[in-house]
Coordinates of C-alpha atoms (C1' of nucleotides) in Angstrom, one line a residue:
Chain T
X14 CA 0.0 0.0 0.0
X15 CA 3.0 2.3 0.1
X16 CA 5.4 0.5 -1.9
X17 CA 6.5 2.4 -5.1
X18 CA 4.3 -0.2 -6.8
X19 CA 7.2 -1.5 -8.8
X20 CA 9.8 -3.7 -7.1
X21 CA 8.0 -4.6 -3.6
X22 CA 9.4 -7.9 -1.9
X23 CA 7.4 -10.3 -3.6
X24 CA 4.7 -8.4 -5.7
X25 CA 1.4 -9.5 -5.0
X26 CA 0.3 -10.5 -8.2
X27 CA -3.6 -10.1 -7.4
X28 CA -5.2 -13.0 -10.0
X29 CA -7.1 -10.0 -11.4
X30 CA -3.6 -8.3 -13.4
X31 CA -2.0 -11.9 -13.9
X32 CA -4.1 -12.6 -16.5
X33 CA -3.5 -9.7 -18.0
X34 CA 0.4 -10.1 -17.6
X35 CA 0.0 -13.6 -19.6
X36 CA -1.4 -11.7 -22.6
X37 CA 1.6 -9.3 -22.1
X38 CA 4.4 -9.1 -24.6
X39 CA 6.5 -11.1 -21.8
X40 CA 7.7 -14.0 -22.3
X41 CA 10.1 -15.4 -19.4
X42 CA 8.0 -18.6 -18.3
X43 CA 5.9 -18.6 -14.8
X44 CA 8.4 -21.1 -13.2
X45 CA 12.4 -20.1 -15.4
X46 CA 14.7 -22.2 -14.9
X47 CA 17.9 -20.6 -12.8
X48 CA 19.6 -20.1 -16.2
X49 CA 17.0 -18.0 -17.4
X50 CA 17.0 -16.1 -14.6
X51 CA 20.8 -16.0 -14.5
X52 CA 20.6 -14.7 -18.2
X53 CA 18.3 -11.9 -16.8
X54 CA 20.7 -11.2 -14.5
X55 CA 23.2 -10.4 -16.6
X56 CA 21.5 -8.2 -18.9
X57 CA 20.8 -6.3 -16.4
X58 CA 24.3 -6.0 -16.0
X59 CA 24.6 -5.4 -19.9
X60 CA 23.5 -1.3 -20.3
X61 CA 26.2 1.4 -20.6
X62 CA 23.4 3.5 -18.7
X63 CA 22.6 0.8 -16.5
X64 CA 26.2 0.0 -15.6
X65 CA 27.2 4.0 -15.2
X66 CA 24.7 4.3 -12.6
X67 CA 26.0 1.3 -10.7
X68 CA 29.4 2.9 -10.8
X69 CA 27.6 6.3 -9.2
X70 CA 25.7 4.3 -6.5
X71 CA 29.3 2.4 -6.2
X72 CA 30.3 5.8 -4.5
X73 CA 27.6 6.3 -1.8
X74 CA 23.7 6.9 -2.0
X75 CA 22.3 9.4 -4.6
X76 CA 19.0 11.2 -4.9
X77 CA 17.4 10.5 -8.7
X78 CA 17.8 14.1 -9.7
X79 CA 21.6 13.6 -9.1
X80 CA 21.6 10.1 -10.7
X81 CA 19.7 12.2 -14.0
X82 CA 22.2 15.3 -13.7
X83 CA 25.5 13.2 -14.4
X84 CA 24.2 10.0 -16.6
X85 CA 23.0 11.1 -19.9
X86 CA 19.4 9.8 -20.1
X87 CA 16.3 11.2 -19.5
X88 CA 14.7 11.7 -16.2
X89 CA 12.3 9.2 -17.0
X90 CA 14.9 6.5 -18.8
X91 CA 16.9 6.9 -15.8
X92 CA 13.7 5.9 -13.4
X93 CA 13.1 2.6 -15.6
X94 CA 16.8 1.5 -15.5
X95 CA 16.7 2.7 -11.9
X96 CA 13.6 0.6 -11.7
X97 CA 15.3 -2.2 -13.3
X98 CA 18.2 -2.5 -11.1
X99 CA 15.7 -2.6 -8.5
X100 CA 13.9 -5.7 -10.1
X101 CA 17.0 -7.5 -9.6
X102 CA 17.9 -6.3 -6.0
X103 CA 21.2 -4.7 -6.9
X104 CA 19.9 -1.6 -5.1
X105 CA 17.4 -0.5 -2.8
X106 CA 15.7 3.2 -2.5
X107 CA 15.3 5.2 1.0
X108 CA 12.8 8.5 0.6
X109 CA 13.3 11.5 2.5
X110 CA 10.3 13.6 2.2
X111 CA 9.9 13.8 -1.6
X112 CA 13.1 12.6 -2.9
X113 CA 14.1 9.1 -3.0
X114 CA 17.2 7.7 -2.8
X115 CA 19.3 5.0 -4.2
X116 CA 22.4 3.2 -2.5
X117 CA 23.7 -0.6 -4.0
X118 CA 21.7 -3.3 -2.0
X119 CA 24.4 -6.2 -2.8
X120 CA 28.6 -6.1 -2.4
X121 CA 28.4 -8.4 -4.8
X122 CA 27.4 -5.9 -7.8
X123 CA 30.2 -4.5 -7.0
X124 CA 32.5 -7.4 -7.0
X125 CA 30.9 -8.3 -10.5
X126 CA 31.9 -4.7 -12.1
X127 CA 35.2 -5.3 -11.0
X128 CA 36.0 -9.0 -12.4
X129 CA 34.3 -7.8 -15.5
X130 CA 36.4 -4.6 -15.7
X131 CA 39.3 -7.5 -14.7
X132 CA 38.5 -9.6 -18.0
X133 CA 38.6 -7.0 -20.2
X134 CA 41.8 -5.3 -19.4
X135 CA 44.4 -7.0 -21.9
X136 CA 41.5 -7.9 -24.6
X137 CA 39.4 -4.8 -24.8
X138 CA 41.3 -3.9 -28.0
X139 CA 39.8 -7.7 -29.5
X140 CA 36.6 -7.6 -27.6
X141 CA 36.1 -4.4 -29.4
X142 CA 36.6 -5.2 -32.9
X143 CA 33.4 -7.1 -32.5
X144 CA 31.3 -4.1 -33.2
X145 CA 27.9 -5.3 -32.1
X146 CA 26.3 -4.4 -28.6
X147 CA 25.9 -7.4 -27.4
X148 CA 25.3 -11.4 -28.9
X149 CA 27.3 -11.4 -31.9
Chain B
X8 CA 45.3 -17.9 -43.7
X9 CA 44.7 -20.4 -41.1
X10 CA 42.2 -19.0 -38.3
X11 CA 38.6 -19.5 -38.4
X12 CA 38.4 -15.9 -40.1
X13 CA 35.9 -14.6 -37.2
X14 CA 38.5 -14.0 -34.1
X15 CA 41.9 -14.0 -34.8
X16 CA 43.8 -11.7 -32.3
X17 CA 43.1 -8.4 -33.7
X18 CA 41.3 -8.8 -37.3
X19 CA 43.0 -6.7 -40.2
X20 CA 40.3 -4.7 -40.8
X21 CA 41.2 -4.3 -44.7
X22 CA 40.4 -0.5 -46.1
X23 CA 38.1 -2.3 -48.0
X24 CA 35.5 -3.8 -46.0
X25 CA 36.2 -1.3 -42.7
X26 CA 33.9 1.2 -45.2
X27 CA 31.3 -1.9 -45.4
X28 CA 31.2 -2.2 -42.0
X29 CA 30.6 1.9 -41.2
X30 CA 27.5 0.9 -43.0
X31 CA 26.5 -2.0 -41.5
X32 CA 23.8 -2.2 -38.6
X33 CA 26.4 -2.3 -36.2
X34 CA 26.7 0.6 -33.8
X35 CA 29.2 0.2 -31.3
X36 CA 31.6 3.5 -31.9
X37 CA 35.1 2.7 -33.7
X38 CA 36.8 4.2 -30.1
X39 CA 34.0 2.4 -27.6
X40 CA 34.4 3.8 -23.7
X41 CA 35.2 0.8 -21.3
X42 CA 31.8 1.2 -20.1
X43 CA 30.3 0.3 -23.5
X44 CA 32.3 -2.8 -23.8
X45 CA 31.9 -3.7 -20.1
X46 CA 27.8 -3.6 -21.7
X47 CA 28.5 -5.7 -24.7
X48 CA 31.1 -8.4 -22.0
X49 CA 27.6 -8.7 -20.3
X50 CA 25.5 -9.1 -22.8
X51 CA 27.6 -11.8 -24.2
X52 CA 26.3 -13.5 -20.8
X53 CA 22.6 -12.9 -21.2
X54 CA 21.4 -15.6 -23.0
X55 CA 20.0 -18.7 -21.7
X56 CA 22.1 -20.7 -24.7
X57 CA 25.1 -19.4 -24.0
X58 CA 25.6 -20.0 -20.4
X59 CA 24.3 -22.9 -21.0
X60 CA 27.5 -23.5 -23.3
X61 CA 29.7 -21.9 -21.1
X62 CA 28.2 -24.5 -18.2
X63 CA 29.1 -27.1 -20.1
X64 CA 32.4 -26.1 -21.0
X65 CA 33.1 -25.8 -17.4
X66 CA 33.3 -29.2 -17.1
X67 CA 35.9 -30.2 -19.9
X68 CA 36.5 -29.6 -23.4
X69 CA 33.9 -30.5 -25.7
X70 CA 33.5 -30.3 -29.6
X71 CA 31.0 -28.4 -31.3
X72 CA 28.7 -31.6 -32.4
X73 CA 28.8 -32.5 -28.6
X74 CA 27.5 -28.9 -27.6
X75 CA 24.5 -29.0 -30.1
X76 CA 23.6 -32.7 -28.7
X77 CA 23.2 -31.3 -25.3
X78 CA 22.2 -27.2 -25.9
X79 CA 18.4 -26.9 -26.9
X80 CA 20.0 -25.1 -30.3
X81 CA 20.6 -25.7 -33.8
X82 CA 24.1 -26.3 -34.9
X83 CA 24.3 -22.7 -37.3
X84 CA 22.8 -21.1 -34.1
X85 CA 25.0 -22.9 -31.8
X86 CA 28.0 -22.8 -34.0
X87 CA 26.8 -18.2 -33.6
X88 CA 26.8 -18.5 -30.1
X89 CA 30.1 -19.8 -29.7
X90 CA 31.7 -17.6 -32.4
X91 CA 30.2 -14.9 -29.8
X92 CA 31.8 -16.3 -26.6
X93 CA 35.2 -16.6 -28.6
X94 CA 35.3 -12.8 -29.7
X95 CA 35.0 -12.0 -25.7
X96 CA 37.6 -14.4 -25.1
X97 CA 35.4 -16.4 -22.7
X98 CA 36.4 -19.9 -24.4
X99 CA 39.0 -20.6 -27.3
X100 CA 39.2 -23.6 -29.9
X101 CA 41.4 -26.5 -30.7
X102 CA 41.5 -28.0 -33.9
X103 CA 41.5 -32.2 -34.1
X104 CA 41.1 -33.3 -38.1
X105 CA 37.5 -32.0 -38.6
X106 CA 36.3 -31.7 -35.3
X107 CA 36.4 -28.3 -33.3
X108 CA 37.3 -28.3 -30.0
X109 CA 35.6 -25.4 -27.6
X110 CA 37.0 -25.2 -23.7
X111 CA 36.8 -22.1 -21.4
X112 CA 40.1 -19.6 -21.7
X113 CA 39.5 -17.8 -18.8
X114 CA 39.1 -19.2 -15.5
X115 CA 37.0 -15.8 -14.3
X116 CA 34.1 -16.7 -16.6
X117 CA 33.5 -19.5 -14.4
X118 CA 33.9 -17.3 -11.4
X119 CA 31.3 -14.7 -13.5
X120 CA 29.0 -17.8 -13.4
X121 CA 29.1 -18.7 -9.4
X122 CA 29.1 -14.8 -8.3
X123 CA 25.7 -14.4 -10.3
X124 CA 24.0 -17.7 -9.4
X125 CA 25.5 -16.4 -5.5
X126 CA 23.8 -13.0 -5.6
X127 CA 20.6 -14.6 -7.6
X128 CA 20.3 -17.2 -4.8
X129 CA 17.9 -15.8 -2.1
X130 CA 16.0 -13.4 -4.1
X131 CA 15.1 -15.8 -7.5
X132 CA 11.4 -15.2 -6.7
X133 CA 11.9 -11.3 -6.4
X134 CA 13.6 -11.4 -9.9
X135 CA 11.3 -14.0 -11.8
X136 CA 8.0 -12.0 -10.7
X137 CA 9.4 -9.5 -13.4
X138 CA 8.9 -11.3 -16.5
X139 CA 11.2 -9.3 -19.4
X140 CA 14.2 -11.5 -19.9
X141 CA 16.6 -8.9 -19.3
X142 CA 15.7 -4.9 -19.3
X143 CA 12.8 -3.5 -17.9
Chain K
dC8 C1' -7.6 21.4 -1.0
dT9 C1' -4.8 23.4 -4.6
dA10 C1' -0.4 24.1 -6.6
dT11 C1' 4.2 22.4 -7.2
dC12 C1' 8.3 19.5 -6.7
dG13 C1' 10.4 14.9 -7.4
dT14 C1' 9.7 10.5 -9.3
dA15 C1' 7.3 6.9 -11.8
dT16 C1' 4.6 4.9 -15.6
dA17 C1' 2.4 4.7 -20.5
dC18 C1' 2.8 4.3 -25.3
dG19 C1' 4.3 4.5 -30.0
dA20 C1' 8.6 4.4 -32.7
dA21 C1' 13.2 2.8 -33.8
dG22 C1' 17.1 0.0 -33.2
dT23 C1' 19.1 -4.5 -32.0
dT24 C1' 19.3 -9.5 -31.2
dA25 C1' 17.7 -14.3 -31.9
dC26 C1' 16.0 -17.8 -34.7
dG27 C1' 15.3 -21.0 -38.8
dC28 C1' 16.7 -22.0 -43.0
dA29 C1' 19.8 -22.5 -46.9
dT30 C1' 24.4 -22.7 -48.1
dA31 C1' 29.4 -21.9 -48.0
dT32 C1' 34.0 -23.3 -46.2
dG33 C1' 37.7 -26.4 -44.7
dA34 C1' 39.5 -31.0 -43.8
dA35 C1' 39.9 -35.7 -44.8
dC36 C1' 39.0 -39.7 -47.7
dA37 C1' 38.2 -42.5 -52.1
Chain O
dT13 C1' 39.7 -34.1 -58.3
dG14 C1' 35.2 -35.2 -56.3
dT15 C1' 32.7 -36.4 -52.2
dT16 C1' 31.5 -36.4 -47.5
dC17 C1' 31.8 -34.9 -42.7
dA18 C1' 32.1 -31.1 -39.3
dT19 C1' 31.6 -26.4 -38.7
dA20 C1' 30.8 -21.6 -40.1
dT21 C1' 28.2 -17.8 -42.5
dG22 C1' 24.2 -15.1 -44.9
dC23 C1' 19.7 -13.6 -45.0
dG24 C1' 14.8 -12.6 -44.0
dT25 C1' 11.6 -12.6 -40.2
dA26 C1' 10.0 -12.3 -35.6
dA27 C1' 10.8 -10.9 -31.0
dC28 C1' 12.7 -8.0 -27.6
dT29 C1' 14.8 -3.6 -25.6
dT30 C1' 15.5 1.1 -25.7
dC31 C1' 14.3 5.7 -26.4
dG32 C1' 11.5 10.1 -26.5
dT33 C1' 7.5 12.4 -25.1
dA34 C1' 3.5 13.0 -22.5
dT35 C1' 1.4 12.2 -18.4
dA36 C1' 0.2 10.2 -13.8
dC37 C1' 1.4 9.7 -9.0
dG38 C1' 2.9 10.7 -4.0
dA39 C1' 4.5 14.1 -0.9
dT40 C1' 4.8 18.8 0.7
dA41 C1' 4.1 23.8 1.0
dG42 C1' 0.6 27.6 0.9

DNA sequence: CTATCGTATACGAAGTTACGCATATGAACA
DNA sequence: TGTTCATATGCGTAACTTCGTATACGATAG
């Protein structure tokens, strides 16, 4: 009832909307397997946008208008991928009086910006001559 | 003259086909930030069939028939995935007569693999109950 | 209770990725 | 050389994600 409606614990899923959620253009399966969800995971992960504000929050709690005023997106884009991140409990929101704020929920984020930043260094200059965003 | 034409070290780029490729749909900037490829490293992991390669690869050197046999993919589309997870470096090949040979080159993909199903253990319910398969 | 600030959601459009199919390539063998 | 096996690539289509813009929502000040 006071949740920001989007990422509560365990959203209630009311049988009313889950029907409506089935005819949705979503498509991960009611029960995923742990890979899919693992895959999920990493997309998360797999956002220039995303991964910037990660590196902000990485630094110490930030209000959204702060998060907006040094990633360059959209006040609303950012609240989606902030949203996003949210989904998959790499952060987690405190509000004081009318602005909210984000801070990283997990170490482990973290830890997985820095093994990735570890894997490139050395190959970046072949990882980049693959000139797709992602999947190849 | 000998490699499998789609990740040698550091591809030529010949004049002639770096203009083809300014045209293609690729969009990744010739001089991509870190971030950007940190993105695309991620993205290489969010797909079901791929970490479902890389899974098995964990466990020992297998040849490209053997993947298909056990990935829910076709060979062309398998045969895609893996080119993808050889341009990030994540696994490397080994030529026996005809057969291809895939195996993990880099012990940290594994370590990728354990910190993600880690941080996804615990809170698999909060992340399945949003459905997209990677975004949001 | 009305106006306003800070944040979140909706929706159509555009770009990107995955898939299935057909086919090309390289290696060995007759 | 021609054929066959194992793997890789090309192309069109469908699906998914991202973006931009408009707008809705909760909290607070007047």
């Amino acid at each position: 009832m006071s949740t920001q409606t989007v990422p509560s614990t365990t959203p209630a899923s009311s049988p009313t909307t889950a029907t409506l959620l089935d005819a949705a253009p979503f498509r991960l399966p009611r029960q995923p397997t742990e890979r899919q969800l693992l895959a999920k995971y990493f997309r998360a992960f797999g956002d220039a946008t995303r991964l910037h504000i990660l590196e902000l929050l990485a630094d110490g709690e930030l209000s959204v208008s702060e998060i907006v005023a040094q990633v360059n997106s959209s006040q609303p884009r950012t609240s989606a991928h902030l949203a996003c991140l949210r989904w998959c409990g790499f952060v987690t929101t405190r509000r004081a009086h009318r602005t909210v704020y984000y801070r990283l929920a997990d170490e482990r984020a973290r830890e997985m910006l820095e093994l990735a930043r570890a894997m490139l260094s050395g190959n970046a200059e072949h990882v980049a001559a693959c000139r797709t965003l992602g999947g190849c």
